[in-house]
Coordinates of C-alpha atoms and ligand atoms in Angstrom, one line a residue:
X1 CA 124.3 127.4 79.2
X2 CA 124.8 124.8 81.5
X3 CA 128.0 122.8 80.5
X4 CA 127.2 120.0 82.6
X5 CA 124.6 117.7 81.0
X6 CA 121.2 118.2 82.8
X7 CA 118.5 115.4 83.4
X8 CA 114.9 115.7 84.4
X9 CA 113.1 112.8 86.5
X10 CA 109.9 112.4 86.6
X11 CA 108.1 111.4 90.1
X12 CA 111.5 111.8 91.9
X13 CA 110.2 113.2 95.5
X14 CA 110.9 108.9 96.5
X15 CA 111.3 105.8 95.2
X16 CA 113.1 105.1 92.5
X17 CA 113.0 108.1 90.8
X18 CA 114.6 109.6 93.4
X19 CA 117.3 106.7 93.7
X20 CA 117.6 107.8 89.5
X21 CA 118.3 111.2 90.5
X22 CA 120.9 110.4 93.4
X23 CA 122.8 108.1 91.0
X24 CA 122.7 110.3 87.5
X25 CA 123.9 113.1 90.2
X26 CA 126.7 111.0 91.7
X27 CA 128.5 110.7 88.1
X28 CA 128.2 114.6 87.6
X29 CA 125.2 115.4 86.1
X30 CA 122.8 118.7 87.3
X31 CA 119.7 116.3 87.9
X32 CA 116.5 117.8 88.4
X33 CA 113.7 115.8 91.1
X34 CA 110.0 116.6 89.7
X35 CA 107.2 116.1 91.8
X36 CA 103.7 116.6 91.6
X37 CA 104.1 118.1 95.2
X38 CA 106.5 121.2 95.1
X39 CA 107.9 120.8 98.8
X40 CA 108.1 116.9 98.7
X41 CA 110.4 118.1 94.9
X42 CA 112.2 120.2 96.7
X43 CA 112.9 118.6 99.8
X44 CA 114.3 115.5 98.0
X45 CA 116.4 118.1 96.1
X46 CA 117.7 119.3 99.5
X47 CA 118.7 115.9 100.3
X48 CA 121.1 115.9 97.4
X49 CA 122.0 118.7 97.4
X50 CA 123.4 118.0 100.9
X51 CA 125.1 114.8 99.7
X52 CA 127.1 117.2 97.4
X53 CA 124.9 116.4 93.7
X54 CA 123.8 119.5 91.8
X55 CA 119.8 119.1 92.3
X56 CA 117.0 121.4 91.3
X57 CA 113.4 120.9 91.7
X58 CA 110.3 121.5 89.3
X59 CA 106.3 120.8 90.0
X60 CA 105.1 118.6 87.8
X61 CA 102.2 116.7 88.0
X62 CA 102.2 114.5 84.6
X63 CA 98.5 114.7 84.2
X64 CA 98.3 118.4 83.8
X65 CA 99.0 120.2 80.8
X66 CA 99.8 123.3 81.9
X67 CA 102.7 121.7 84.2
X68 CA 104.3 120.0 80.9
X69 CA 103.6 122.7 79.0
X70 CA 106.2 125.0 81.3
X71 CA 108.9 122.9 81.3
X72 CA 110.7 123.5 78.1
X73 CA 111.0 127.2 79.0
X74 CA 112.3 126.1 82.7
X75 CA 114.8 124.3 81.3
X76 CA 115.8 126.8 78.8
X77 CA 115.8 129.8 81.7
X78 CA 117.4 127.8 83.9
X79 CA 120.2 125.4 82.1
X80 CA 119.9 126.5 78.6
X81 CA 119.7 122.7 78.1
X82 CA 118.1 119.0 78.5
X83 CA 120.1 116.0 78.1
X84 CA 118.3 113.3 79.8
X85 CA 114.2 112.9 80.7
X86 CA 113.6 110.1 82.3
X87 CA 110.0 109.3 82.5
X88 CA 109.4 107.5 86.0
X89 CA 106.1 108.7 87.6
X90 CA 103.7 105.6 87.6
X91 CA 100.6 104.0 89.3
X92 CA 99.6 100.6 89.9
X93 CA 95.7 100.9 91.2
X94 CA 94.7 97.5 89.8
X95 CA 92.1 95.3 91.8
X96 CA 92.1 91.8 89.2
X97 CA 89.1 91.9 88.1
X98 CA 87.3 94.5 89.9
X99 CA 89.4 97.2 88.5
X100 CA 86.8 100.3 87.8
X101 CA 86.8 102.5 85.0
X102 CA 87.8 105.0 86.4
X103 CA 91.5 103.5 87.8
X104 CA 92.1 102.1 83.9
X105 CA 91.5 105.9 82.9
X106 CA 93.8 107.4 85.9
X107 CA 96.4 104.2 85.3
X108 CA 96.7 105.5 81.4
X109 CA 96.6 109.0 82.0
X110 CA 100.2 108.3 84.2
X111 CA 101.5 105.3 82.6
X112 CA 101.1 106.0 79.2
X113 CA 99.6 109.5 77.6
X114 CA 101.6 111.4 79.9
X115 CA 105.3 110.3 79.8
X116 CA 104.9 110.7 75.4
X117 CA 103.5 114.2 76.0
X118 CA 106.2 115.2 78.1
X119 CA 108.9 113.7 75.8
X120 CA 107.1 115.0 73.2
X121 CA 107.4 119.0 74.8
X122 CA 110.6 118.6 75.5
X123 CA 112.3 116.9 72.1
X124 CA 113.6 120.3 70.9
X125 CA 115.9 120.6 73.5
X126 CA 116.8 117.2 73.6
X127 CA 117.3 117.5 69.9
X128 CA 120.1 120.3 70.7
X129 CA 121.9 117.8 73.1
X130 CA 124.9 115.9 72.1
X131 CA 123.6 112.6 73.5
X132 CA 119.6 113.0 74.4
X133 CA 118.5 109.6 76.2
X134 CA 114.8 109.0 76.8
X135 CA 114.1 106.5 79.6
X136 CA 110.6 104.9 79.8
X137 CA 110.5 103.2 82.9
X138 CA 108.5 100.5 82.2
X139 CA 107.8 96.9 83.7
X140 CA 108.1 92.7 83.1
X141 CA 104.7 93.1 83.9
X142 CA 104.2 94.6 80.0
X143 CA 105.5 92.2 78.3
X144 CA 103.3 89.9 76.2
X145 CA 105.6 87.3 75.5
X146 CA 106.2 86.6 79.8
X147 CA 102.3 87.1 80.7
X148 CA 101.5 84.8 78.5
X149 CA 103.9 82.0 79.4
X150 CA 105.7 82.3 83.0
X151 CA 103.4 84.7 84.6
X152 CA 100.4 84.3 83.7
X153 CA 99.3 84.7 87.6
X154 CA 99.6 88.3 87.4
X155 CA 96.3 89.6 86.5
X156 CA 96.8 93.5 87.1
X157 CA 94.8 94.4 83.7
X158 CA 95.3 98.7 84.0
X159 CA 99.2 98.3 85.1
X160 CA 99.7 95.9 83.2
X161 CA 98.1 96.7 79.6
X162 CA 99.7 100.5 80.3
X163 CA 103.0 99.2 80.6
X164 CA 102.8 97.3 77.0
X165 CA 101.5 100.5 75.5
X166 CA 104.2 102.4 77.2
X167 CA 106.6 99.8 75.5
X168 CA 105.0 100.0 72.2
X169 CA 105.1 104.3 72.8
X170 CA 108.9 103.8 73.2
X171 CA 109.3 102.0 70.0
X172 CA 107.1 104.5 68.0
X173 CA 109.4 107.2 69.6
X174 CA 112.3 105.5 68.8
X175 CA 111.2 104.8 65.3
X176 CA 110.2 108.4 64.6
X177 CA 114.1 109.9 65.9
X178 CA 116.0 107.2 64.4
X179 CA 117.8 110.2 62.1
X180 CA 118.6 112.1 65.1
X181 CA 121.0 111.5 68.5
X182 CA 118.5 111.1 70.6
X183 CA 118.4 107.5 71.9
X184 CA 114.6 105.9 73.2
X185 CA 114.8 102.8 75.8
X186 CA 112.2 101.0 78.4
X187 CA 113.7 99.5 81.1
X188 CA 112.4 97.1 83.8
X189 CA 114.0 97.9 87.2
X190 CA 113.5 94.7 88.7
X191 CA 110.5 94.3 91.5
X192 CA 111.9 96.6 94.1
X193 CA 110.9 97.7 97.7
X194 CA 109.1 100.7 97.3
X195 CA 106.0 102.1 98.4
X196 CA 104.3 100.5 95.0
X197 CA 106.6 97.3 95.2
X198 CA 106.1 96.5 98.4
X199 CA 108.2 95.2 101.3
X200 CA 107.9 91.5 100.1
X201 CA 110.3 92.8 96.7
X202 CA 113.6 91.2 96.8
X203 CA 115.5 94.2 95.6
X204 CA 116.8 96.8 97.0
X205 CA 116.2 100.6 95.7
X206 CA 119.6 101.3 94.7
X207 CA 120.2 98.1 92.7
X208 CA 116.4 99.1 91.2
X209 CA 118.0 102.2 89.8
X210 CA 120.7 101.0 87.6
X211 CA 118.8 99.7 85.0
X212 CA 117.7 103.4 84.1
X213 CA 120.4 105.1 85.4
X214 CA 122.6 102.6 82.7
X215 CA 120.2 103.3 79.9
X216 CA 120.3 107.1 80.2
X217 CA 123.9 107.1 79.9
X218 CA 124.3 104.7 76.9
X219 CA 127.0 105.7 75.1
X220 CA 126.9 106.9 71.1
X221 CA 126.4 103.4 69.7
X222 CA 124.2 102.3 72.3
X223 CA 120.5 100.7 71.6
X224 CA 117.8 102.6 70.6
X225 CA 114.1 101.4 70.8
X226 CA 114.8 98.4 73.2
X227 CA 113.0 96.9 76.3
X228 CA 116.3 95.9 78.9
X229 CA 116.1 95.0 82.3
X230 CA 120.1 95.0 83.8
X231 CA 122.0 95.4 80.4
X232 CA 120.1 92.2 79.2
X233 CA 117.1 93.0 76.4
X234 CA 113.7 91.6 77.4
X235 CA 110.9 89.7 75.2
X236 CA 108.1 92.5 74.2
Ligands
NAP301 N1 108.9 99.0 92.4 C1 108.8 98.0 91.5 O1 108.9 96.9 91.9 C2 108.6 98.4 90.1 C3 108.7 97.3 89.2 C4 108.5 97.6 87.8 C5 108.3 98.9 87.4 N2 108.3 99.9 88.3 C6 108.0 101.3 87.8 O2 109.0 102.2 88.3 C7 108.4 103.5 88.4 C8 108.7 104.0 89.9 O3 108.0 103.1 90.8 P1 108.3 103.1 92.4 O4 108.4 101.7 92.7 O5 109.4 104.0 92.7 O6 106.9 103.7 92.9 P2 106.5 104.7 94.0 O7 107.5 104.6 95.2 O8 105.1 104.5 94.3 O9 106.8 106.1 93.3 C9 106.0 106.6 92.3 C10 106.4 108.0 92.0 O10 105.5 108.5 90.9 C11 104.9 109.7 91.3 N3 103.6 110.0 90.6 C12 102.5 109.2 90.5 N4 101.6 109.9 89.9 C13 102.1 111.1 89.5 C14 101.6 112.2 88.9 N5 100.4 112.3 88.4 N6 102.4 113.3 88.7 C15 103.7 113.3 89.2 N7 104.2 112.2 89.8 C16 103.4 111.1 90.0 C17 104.7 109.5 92.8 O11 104.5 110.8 93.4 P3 103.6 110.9 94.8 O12 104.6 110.7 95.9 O13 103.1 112.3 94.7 O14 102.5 109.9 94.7 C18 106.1 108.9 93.2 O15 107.1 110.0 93.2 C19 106.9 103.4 88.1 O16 106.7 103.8 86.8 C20 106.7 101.9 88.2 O17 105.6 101.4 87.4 C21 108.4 99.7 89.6

């Protein structure tokens, strides 16, 4: 077994997954980049590896079953362990108005049904860890209280909508482990410059992380079931 605690981030080949990964790896911990593409995974793992972090890669798209269904067993072969999941993958394909069927059934698939199902797969291992952290990365963009008063301008109905469920899947999570160690958070990173953020975000990527990067490390009497963006907790 592994005696260094081991993380898994989800759509980690760029962005700010991969800024996650780079940061849980810089304080010690084996960190483990999945991407739906298996040489974009494991070339960002390369890139780690050769700043000196401990980084693996696994091939997961989140939409496919079979993908989530391997990973307890990976992690079991491989580390005898899972501390951390932080569930990052995430699609914005909204048009206002105009957005199709088809991109609210893609945008859910992503945002919301897959990050529970992959918790959900891998809980007994997180279960076994002495401090299992669950990070949804969420958005501002889901929260009802905000939309509703100072941005009501940001009509994205798919993102949007999947976000709030995501928050509401994080409380139902939470909820449901409150007997065990396992801690469940959403976080907002901020709007960052990324490929979905844009160039026009005023953050950078490596200020982005820290929101997630703080809320997979909470200590033992940290939160549970909370929406934070940079330590402070956010109206649902
Ligand atoms: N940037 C912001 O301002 C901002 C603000 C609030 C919340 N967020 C949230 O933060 C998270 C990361 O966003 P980002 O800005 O870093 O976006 P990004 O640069 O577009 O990266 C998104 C990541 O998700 C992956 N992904 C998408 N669909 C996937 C699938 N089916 N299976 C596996 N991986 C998949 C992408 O992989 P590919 O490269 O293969 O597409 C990529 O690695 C998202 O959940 C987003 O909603 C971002």
């Amino acid at each position: 077994m592994s005696t260094n605690k081991v993380a898994l981030i989800t759509g980690a080949n760029k962005g700010l997954g991969f800024e996650i990964a780079r940061q849980l790896g810089q304080q010690g911990i084996t960190v483990v980049l999945s991407a739906r593409d298996e040489a974009k995974g494991k070339a960002a793992a390369d890139q780690l590896k050769a700043e000196g972090i401990d980084a693996h890669s696994v091939k997961l798209d989140v939409n496919k079953a079979d993908d989530i269904a391997a990973l307890p067993a990976f992690f079991e072969k491989n580390f005898g362990r899972l501390d951390i999941l932080v569930n990052n993958a995430g699609i914005n394909l909204d048009k206002g108005l105009q957005t199709s069927p088809e991109s609210f059934r893609q945008t859910y698939e992503t945002n919301v049904i897959a990050p529970w199902f992959i918790a959900r797969a891998l809980l007994p291992l997180l279960k076994d860890s002495p401090a299992g952290r669950i990070v949804n990365h969420s958005s501002i963009l889901g929260s009802l209280t905000i939309l509703s008063t100072e941005m009501r301008d940001a009509i994205l109905p798919a993102y949007n909508s999947s976000k709030s469920a995501l928050n509401m899947l994080t409380v139902q999570l939470a909820n449901a482990l409150r007997d065990t160690r396992i801690k469940v958070n959403a976080g907002h990173p901020g709007w960052v410059k990324t490929d979905m953020g844009g160039e026009q975000a005023p953050m950078e990527i490596v200020d982005g992380a820290k929101t997630a990067v703080t809320l997979a490390l909470l200590p033992d009497d940290g939160p549970t079931g909370g929406y934070f963006h940079a330590g402070q907790p956010l109206p649902w």
